[in-house]
Tab-separated table of C-alpha atoms in Angstrom:
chain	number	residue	atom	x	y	z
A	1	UNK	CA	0.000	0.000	0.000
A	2	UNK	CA	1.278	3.116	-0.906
A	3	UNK	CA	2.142	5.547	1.413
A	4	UNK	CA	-0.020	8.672	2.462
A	5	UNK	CA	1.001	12.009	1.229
A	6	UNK	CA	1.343	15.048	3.708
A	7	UNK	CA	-2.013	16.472	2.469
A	8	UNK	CA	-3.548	12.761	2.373
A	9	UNK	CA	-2.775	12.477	6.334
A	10	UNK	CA	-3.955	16.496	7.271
A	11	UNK	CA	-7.025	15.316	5.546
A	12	UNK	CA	-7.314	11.916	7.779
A	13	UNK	CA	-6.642	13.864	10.775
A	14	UNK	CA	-9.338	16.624	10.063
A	15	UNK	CA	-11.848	14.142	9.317
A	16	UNK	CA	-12.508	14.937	5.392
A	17	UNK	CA	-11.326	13.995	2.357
A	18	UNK	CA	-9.460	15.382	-0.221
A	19	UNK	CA	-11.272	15.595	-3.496
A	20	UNK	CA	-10.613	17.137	-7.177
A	21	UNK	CA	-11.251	21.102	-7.444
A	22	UNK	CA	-14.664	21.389	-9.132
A	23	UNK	CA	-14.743	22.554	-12.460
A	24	UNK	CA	-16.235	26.029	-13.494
A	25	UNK	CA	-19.421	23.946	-15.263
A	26	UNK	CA	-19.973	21.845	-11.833
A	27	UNK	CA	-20.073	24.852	-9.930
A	28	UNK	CA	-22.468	26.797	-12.198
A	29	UNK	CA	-24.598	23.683	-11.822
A	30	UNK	CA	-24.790	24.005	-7.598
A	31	UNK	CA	-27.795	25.587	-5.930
A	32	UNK	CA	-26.370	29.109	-4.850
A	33	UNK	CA	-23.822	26.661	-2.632
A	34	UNK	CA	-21.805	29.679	-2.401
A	35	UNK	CA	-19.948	30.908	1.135
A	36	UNK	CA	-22.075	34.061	1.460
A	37	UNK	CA	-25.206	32.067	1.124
A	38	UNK	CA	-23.263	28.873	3.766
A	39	UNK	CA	-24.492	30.312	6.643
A	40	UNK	CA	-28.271	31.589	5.444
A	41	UNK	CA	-28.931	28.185	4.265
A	42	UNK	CA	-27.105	26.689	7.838
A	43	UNK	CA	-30.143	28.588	9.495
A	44	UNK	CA	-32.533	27.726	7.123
A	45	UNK	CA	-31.820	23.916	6.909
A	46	UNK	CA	-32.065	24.358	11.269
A	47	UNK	CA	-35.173	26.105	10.856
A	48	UNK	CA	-36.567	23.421	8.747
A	49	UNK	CA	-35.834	20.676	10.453
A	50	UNK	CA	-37.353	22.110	13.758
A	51	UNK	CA	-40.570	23.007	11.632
A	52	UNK	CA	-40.646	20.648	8.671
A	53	UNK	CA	-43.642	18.609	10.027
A	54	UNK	CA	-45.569	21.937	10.419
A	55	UNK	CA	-44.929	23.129	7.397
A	56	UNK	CA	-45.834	19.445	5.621
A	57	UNK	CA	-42.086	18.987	3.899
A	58	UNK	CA	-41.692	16.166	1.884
A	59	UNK	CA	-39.126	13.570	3.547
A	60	UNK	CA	-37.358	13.508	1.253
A	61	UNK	CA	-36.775	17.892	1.540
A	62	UNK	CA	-36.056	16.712	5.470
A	63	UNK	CA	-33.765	13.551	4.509
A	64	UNK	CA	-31.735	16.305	2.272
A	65	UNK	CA	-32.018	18.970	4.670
A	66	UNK	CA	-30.698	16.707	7.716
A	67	UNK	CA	-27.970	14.872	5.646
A	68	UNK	CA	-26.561	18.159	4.523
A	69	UNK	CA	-26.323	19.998	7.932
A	70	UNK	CA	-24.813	17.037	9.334
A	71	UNK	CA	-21.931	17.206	6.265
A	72	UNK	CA	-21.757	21.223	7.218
A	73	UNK	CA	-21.329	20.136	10.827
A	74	UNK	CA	-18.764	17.335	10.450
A	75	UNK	CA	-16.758	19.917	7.943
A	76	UNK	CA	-16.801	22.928	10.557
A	77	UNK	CA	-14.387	22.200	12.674
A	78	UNK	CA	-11.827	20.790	10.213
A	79	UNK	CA	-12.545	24.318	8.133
A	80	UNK	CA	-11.461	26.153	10.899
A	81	UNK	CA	-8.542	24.785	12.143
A	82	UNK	CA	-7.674	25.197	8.417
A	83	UNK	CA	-8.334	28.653	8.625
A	84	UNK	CA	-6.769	29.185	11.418
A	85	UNK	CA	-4.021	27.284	9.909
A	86	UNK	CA	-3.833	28.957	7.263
A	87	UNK	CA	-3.350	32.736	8.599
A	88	UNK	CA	-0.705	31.414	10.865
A	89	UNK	CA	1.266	30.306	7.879
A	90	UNK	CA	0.940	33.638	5.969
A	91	UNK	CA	1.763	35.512	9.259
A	92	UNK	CA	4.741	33.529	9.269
A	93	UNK	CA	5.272	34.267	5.471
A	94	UNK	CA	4.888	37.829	6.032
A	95	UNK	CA	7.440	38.166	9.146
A	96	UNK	CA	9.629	35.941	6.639
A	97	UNK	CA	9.407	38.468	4.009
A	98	UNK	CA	10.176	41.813	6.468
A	99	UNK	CA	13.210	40.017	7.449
A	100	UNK	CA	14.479	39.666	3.481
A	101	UNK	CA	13.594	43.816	3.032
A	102	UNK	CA	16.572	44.954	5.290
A	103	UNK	CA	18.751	42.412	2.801
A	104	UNK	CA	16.384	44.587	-0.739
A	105	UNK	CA	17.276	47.621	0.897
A	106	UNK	CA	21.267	47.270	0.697
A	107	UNK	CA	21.070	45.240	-2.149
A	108	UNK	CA	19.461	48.270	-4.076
A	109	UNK	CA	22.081	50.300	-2.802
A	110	UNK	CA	24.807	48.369	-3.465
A	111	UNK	CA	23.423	48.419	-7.176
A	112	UNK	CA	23.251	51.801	-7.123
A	113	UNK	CA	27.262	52.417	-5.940
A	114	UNK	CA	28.658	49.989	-8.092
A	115	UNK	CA	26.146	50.945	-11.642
A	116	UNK	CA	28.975	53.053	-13.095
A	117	UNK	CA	31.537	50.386	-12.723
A	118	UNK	CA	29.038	47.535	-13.816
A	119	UNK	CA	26.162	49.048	-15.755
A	120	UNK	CA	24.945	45.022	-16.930
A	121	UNK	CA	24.196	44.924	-12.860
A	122	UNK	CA	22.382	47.865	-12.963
A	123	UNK	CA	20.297	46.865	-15.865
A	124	UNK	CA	19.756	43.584	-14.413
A	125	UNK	CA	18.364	44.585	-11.282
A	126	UNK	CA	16.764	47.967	-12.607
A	127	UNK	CA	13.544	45.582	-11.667
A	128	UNK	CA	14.444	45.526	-7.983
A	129	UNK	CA	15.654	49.233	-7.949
A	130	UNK	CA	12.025	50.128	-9.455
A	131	UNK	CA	10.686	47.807	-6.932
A	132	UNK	CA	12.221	49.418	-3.693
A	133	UNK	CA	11.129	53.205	-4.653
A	134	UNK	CA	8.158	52.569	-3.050
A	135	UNK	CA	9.537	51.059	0.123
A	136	UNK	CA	11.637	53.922	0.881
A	137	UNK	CA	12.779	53.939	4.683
A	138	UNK	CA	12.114	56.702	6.778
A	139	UNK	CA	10.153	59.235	6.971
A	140	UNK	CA	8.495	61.008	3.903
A	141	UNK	CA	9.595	64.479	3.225
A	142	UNK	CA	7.268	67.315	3.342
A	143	UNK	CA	6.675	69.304	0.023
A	144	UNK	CA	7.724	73.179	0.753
A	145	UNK	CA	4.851	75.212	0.197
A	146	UNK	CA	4.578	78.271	-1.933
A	147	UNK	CA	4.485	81.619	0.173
A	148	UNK	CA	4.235	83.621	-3.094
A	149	UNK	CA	7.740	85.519	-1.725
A	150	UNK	CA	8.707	88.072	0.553
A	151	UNK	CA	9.293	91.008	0.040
């Protein structure tokens, strides 16, 4: 038996499974299963059950109805550890990226005091130079003002 992949085992331990991405035709085809309708629908499918024999539901409306919250609830809590997951690791991406500006910043200069002496550098990295003019460090300077003149 072949042995799990990292994703295959995250998915065991999460309880759910990983599937294929839906295609843009399978998605069309779905009910409004979209996230800003999830929770609506969560509510609704509560509210049904509770009042289904009132309002003289089919059982098969209640079988779907029941079946599907309980695949919403089983998926919650594996959704948010994801999510949770998730920001942690592009928190961690972030702090890892703030740590490689100091390195931009003197690279750019560096390109900048040797482009005389090496002007294929400073073509090369004219990318990274156009880059870093927006991350300036420090504080911005003020634009002088126009007093008309004295005198």
């Amino acid at each position: 038996m072949p042995e799990q992949t990292l994703i295959e085992q995250l998915a065991a331990v999460l309880n759910v499974e990983v599937i294929a991405p839906m295609d843009g035709s399978e998605a069309q085809g779905m009910h409004k299963a979209l996230p800003g309708y999830q929770a609506v629908a969560d509510d609704a499918a509560r509210f049904v059950q509770k009042h289904g024999q009132t309002l003289n539901l089919d059982a098969s409306v209640l079988a779907d109805l029941t079946e599907g919250l309980a695949e919403v609830l089983r998926l919650e809590p594996g959704e948010h550890a994801l999510d949770k997951l998730q920001q942690s690791v592009y928190h961690q991406r972030l702090r890892g990226t703030d740590r490689c500006m100091e390195g931009l910043y003197n690279s750019t200069r560096r390109i900048r005091d040797f482009s005389e002496a090496y002007p294929d550098i400073a073509e090369e990295g004219k990318f990274l130079l156009d880059f870093m003019k927006a991350f300036k460090p420090g504080r911005k300077k003020e634009k002088k003002e126009d007093g008309g003149g004295e005198g």
